[in-house]
Amino acid sequence: MKTVIQRVSSASVTIDSKVVADIQKGLLVLVGIEDADNQEDIDWLAAKIANIRIFGDENGVMNLSVKESNGDVIVVSQFTLHANTKKGNRPSYIKASKPDVAIPLYESFVKCLEKQLGKKVQTGVFGADMKVSLLNDGPVTILIDSKNKE
């Protein structure tokens, strides 16, 4: 699983002019799923995201997690994170899982993250044409790949 984690002052997801997710301080998590992903990837990634210390403490030092800072989270499916741009100018998405594989993994990831956080996680709608708005705080943007646990 590949993720882009953005610390936000606010974020929202709109589909067909209807807001389906809306948070203030927290994380916007874009997640891309491939066929090789499994529950081990989900568990590791959910724990990493819930506990990564990228929020400021009382001294403004990044020492707090989203959980410790009582932030909220939106998770949005993003198959384009698996774009292969090696040849030509048209990206290939061959590594991105098809919906029959990706949807159960995506739903499991959201549930696992909710368990880690002890609260509801908001989401976009898998496969929908979404308009994602965010006010990146910092900016703080981190890429995490469960296949590259360095």
PDB file of N, CA and C in Angstrom, residues 70-121:
ATOM      1  N   ASN A  70      -5.832  14.727  19.065  1.00  0.00           N
ATOM      2  CA  ASN A  70      -7.275  14.636  18.872  1.00  0.00           C
ATOM      3  C   ASN A  70      -7.723  15.135  17.497  1.00  0.00           C
ATOM      4  N   GLY A  71      -6.869  14.907  16.491  1.00  0.00           N
ATOM      5  CA  GLY A  71      -7.216  15.284  15.128  1.00  0.00           C
ATOM      6  C   GLY A  71      -8.118  14.251  14.483  1.00  0.00           C
ATOM      7  N   ASP A  72      -8.702  14.635  13.371  1.00  0.00           N
ATOM      8  CA  ASP A  72      -9.570  13.749  12.603  1.00  0.00           C
ATOM      9  C   ASP A  72      -8.845  13.292  11.337  1.00  0.00           C
ATOM     10  N   VAL A  73      -9.410  12.301  10.663  1.00  0.00           N
ATOM     11  CA  VAL A  73      -8.777  11.729   9.479  1.00  0.00           C
ATOM     12  C   VAL A  73      -9.814  11.502   8.380  1.00  0.00           C
ATOM     13  N   ILE A  74      -9.407  11.834   7.157  1.00  0.00           N
ATOM     14  CA  ILE A  74     -10.158  11.452   5.959  1.00  0.00           C
ATOM     15  C   ILE A  74      -9.251  10.528   5.154  1.00  0.00           C
ATOM     16  N   VAL A  75      -9.796   9.384   4.717  1.00  0.00           N
ATOM     17  CA  VAL A  75      -9.077   8.451   3.854  1.00  0.00           C
ATOM     18  C   VAL A  75      -9.751   8.463   2.480  1.00  0.00           C
ATOM     19  N   VAL A  76      -8.925   8.636   1.445  1.00  0.00           N
ATOM     20  CA  VAL A  76      -9.422   8.693   0.074  1.00  0.00           C
ATOM     21  C   VAL A  76      -8.658   7.678  -0.770  1.00  0.00           C
ATOM     22  N   SER A  77      -9.379   6.823  -1.487  1.00  0.00           N
ATOM     23  CA  SER A  77      -8.728   5.872  -2.392  1.00  0.00           C
ATOM     24  C   SER A  77      -8.097   6.638  -3.551  1.00  0.00           C
ATOM     25  N   GLN A  78      -6.890   6.202  -3.943  1.00  0.00           N
ATOM     26  CA  GLN A  78      -6.132   6.939  -4.961  1.00  0.00           C
ATOM     27  C   GLN A  78      -5.288   5.966  -5.785  1.00  0.00           C
ATOM     28  N   PHE A  79      -5.907   5.318  -6.761  1.00  0.00           N
ATOM     29  CA  PHE A  79      -5.187   4.320  -7.551  1.00  0.00           C
ATOM     30  C   PHE A  79      -4.002   4.910  -8.297  1.00  0.00           C
ATOM     31  N   THR A  80      -4.026   6.211  -8.559  1.00  0.00           N
ATOM     32  CA  THR A  80      -2.939   6.832  -9.326  1.00  0.00           C
ATOM     33  C   THR A  80      -1.617   6.867  -8.560  1.00  0.00           C
ATOM     34  N   LEU A  81      -1.625   6.525  -7.283  1.00  0.00           N
ATOM     35  CA  LEU A  81      -0.360   6.434  -6.541  1.00  0.00           C
ATOM     36  C   LEU A  81       0.505   5.300  -7.084  1.00  0.00           C
ATOM     37  N   HIS A  82      -0.100   4.376  -7.810  1.00  0.00           N
ATOM     38  CA  HIS A  82       0.648   3.271  -8.405  1.00  0.00           C
ATOM     39  C   HIS A  82       0.966   3.521  -9.879  1.00  0.00           C
ATOM     40  N   ALA A  83       0.964   4.780 -10.288  1.00  0.00           N
ATOM     41  CA  ALA A  83       1.278   5.113 -11.678  1.00  0.00           C
ATOM     42  C   ALA A  83       2.718   4.733 -12.004  1.00  0.00           C
ATOM     43  N   ASN A  84       2.884   4.104 -13.160  1.00  0.00           N
ATOM     44  CA  ASN A  84       4.211   3.807 -13.687  1.00  0.00           C
ATOM     45  C   ASN A  84       4.452   4.788 -14.823  1.00  0.00           C
ATOM     46  N   THR A  85       5.473   5.617 -14.671  1.00  0.00           N
ATOM     47  CA  THR A  85       5.758   6.649 -15.670  1.00  0.00           C
ATOM     48  C   THR A  85       7.067   6.383 -16.414  1.00  0.00           C
ATOM     49  N   LYS A  86       7.536   5.156 -16.354  1.00  0.00           N
ATOM     50  CA  LYS A  86       8.835   4.793 -16.929  1.00  0.00           C
ATOM     51  C   LYS A  86       8.876   4.995 -18.445  1.00  0.00           C
ATOM     52  N   LYS A  87       7.823   4.569 -19.139  1.00  0.00           N
ATOM     53  CA  LYS A  87       7.813   4.653 -20.596  1.00  0.00           C
ATOM     54  C   LYS A  87       6.775   5.666 -21.065  1.00  0.00           C
ATOM     55  N   GLY A  88       7.189   6.512 -21.976  1.00  0.00           N
ATOM     56  CA  GLY A  88       6.260   7.450 -22.596  1.00  0.00           C
ATOM     57  C   GLY A  88       5.728   8.498 -21.641  1.00  0.00           C
ATOM     58  N   ASN A  89       4.660   9.146 -22.072  1.00  0.00           N
ATOM     59  CA  ASN A  89       4.061  10.230 -21.292  1.00  0.00           C
ATOM     60  C   ASN A  89       2.700   9.885 -20.723  1.00  0.00           C
ATOM     61  N   ARG A  90       2.218   8.686 -21.029  1.00  0.00           N
ATOM     62  CA  ARG A  90       0.919   8.261 -20.497  1.00  0.00           C
ATOM     63  C   ARG A  90       1.186   7.262 -19.372  1.00  0.00           C
ATOM     64  N   PRO A  91       0.833   7.613 -18.133  1.00  0.00           N
ATOM     65  CA  PRO A  91       1.076   6.690 -17.012  1.00  0.00           C
ATOM     66  C   PRO A  91       0.303   5.385 -17.172  1.00  0.00           C
ATOM     67  N   SER A  92       0.921   4.315 -16.706  1.00  0.00           N
ATOM     68  CA  SER A  92       0.264   3.019 -16.662  1.00  0.00           C
ATOM     69  C   SER A  92      -0.130   2.744 -15.215  1.00  0.00           C
ATOM     70  N   TYR A  93      -1.311   2.196 -15.026  1.00  0.00           N
ATOM     71  CA  TYR A  93      -1.808   1.891 -13.680  1.00  0.00           C
ATOM     72  C   TYR A  93      -1.957   0.387 -13.483  1.00  0.00           C
ATOM     73  N   ILE A  94      -1.170  -0.384 -14.189  1.00  0.00           N
ATOM     74  CA  ILE A  94      -1.265  -1.839 -14.174  1.00  0.00           C
ATOM     75  C   ILE A  94      -1.072  -2.436 -12.780  1.00  0.00           C
ATOM     76  N   LYS A  95      -0.260  -1.782 -11.917  1.00  0.00           N
ATOM     77  CA  LYS A  95      -0.014  -2.313 -10.574  1.00  0.00           C
ATOM     78  C   LYS A  95      -1.178  -2.036  -9.617  1.00  0.00           C
ATOM     79  N   ALA A  96      -2.016  -1.073  -9.938  1.00  0.00           N
ATOM     80  CA  ALA A  96      -3.142  -0.747  -9.064  1.00  0.00           C
ATOM     81  C   ALA A  96      -4.171  -1.877  -9.119  1.00  0.00           C
ATOM     82  N   SER A  97      -4.651  -2.273  -7.945  1.00  0.00           N
ATOM     83  CA  SER A  97      -5.647  -3.350  -7.868  1.00  0.00           C
ATOM     84  C   SER A  97      -6.967  -2.944  -8.499  1.00  0.00           C
ATOM     85  N   LYS A  98      -7.638  -3.917  -9.074  1.00  0.00           N
ATOM     86  CA  LYS A  98      -8.998  -3.726  -9.570  1.00  0.00           C
ATOM     87  C   LYS A  98      -9.942  -3.666  -8.366  1.00  0.00           C
ATOM     88  N   PRO A  99     -11.126  -3.087  -8.532  1.00  0.00           N
ATOM     89  CA  PRO A  99     -12.045  -2.914  -7.409  1.00  0.00           C
ATOM     90  C   PRO A  99     -12.356  -4.179  -6.608  1.00  0.00           C
ATOM     91  N   ASP A 100     -12.463  -5.335  -7.255  1.00  0.00           N
ATOM     92  CA  ASP A 100     -12.822  -6.551  -6.516  1.00  0.00           C
ATOM     93  C   ASP A 100     -11.761  -6.925  -5.486  1.00  0.00           C
ATOM     94  N   VAL A 101     -10.516  -6.544  -5.718  1.00  0.00           N
ATOM     95  CA  VAL A 101      -9.433  -6.772  -4.759  1.00  0.00           C
ATOM     96  C   VAL A 101      -9.275  -5.555  -3.842  1.00  0.00           C
ATOM     97  N   ALA A 102      -9.312  -4.371  -4.429  1.00  0.00           N
ATOM     98  CA  ALA A 102      -9.002  -3.148  -3.699  1.00  0.00           C
ATOM     99  C   ALA A 102     -10.062  -2.751  -2.670  1.00  0.00           C
ATOM    100  N   ILE A 103     -11.329  -2.907  -2.993  1.00  0.00           N
ATOM    101  CA  ILE A 103     -12.381  -2.438  -2.078  1.00  0.00           C
ATOM    102  C   ILE A 103     -12.327  -3.137  -0.721  1.00  0.00           C
ATOM    103  N   PRO A 104     -12.243  -4.470  -0.655  1.00  0.00           N
ATOM    104  CA  PRO A 104     -12.155  -5.099   0.671  1.00  0.00           C
ATOM    105  C   PRO A 104     -10.907  -4.676   1.452  1.00  0.00           C
ATOM    106  N   LEU A 105      -9.775  -4.499   0.762  1.00  0.00           N
ATOM    107  CA  LEU A 105      -8.553  -4.051   1.443  1.00  0.00           C
ATOM    108  C   LEU A 105      -8.705  -2.613   1.935  1.00  0.00           C
ATOM    109  N   TYR A 106      -9.304  -1.769   1.116  1.00  0.00           N
ATOM    110  CA  TYR A 106      -9.557  -0.371   1.493  1.00  0.00           C
ATOM    111  C   TYR A 106     -10.465  -0.306   2.726  1.00  0.00           C
ATOM    112  N   GLU A 107     -11.550  -1.063   2.699  1.00  0.00           N
ATOM    113  CA  GLU A 107     -12.482  -1.071   3.834  1.00  0.00           C
ATOM    114  C   GLU A 107     -11.810  -1.616   5.093  1.00  0.00           C
ATOM    115  N   SER A 108     -10.988  -2.629   4.951  1.00  0.00           N
ATOM    116  CA  SER A 108     -10.253  -3.179   6.087  1.00  0.00           C
ATOM    117  C   SER A 108      -9.265  -2.155   6.642  1.00  0.00           C
ATOM    118  N   PHE A 109      -8.609  -1.416   5.753  1.00  0.00           N
ATOM    119  CA  PHE A 109      -7.674  -0.375   6.178  1.00  0.00           C
ATOM    120  C   PHE A 109      -8.395   0.702   6.992  1.00  0.00           C
ATOM    121  N   VAL A 110      -9.545   1.145   6.514  1.00  0.00           N
ATOM    122  CA  VAL A 110     -10.314   2.175   7.228  1.00  0.00           C
ATOM    123  C   VAL A 110     -10.712   1.665   8.616  1.00  0.00           C
ATOM    124  N   LYS A 111     -11.211   0.431   8.708  1.00  0.00           N
ATOM    125  CA  LYS A 111     -11.603  -0.145  10.004  1.00  0.00           C
ATOM    126  C   LYS A 111     -10.414  -0.272  10.949  1.00  0.00           C
ATOM    127  N   CYS A 112      -9.290  -0.699  10.416  1.00  0.00           N
ATOM    128  CA  CYS A 112      -8.085  -0.856  11.228  1.00  0.00           C
ATOM    129  C   CYS A 112      -7.603   0.507  11.740  1.00  0.00           C
ATOM    130  N   LEU A 113      -7.649   1.519  10.898  1.00  0.00           N
ATOM    131  CA  LEU A 113      -7.255   2.870  11.309  1.00  0.00           C
ATOM    132  C   LEU A 113      -8.218   3.405  12.370  1.00  0.00           C
ATOM    133  N   GLU A 114      -9.503   3.137  12.214  1.00  0.00           N
ATOM    134  CA  GLU A 114     -10.479   3.538  13.234  1.00  0.00           C
ATOM    135  C   GLU A 114     -10.164   2.880  14.577  1.00  0.00           C
ATOM    136  N   LYS A 115      -9.806   1.617  14.540  1.00  0.00           N
ATOM    137  CA  LYS A 115      -9.458   0.904  15.767  1.00  0.00           C
ATOM    138  C   LYS A 115      -8.218   1.522  16.410  1.00  0.00           C
ATOM    139  N   GLN A 116      -7.220   1.840  15.602  1.00  0.00           N
ATOM    140  CA  GLN A 116      -5.999   2.469  16.111  1.00  0.00           C
ATOM    141  C   GLN A 116      -6.289   3.831  16.744  1.00  0.00           C
ATOM    142  N   LEU A 117      -7.169   4.594  16.130  1.00  0.00           N
ATOM    143  CA  LEU A 117      -7.473   5.946  16.590  1.00  0.00           C
ATOM    144  C   LEU A 117      -8.525   5.981  17.696  1.00  0.00           C
ATOM    145  N   GLY A 118      -9.355   4.943  17.761  1.00  0.00           N
ATOM    146  CA  GLY A 118     -10.445   4.946  18.718  1.00  0.00           C
ATOM    147  C   GLY A 118     -11.554   5.903  18.343  1.00  0.00           C
ATOM    148  N   LYS A 119     -11.689   6.180  17.053  1.00  0.00           N
ATOM    149  CA  LYS A 119     -12.742   7.089  16.571  1.00  0.00           C
ATOM    150  C   LYS A 119     -13.034   6.812  15.110  1.00  0.00           C
ATOM    151  N   LYS A 120     -14.135   7.345  14.639  1.00  0.00           N
ATOM    152  CA  LYS A 120     -14.568   7.192  13.245  1.00  0.00           C
ATOM    153  C   LYS A 120     -13.610   7.920  12.312  1.00  0.00           C
ATOM    154  N   VAL A 121     -13.336   7.294  11.179  1.00  0.00           N
ATOM    155  CA  VAL A 121     -12.549   7.895  10.108  1.00  0.00           C
ATOM    156  C   VAL A 121     -13.502   8.211   8.970  1.00  0.00           C
TER     157      VAL A 121
END
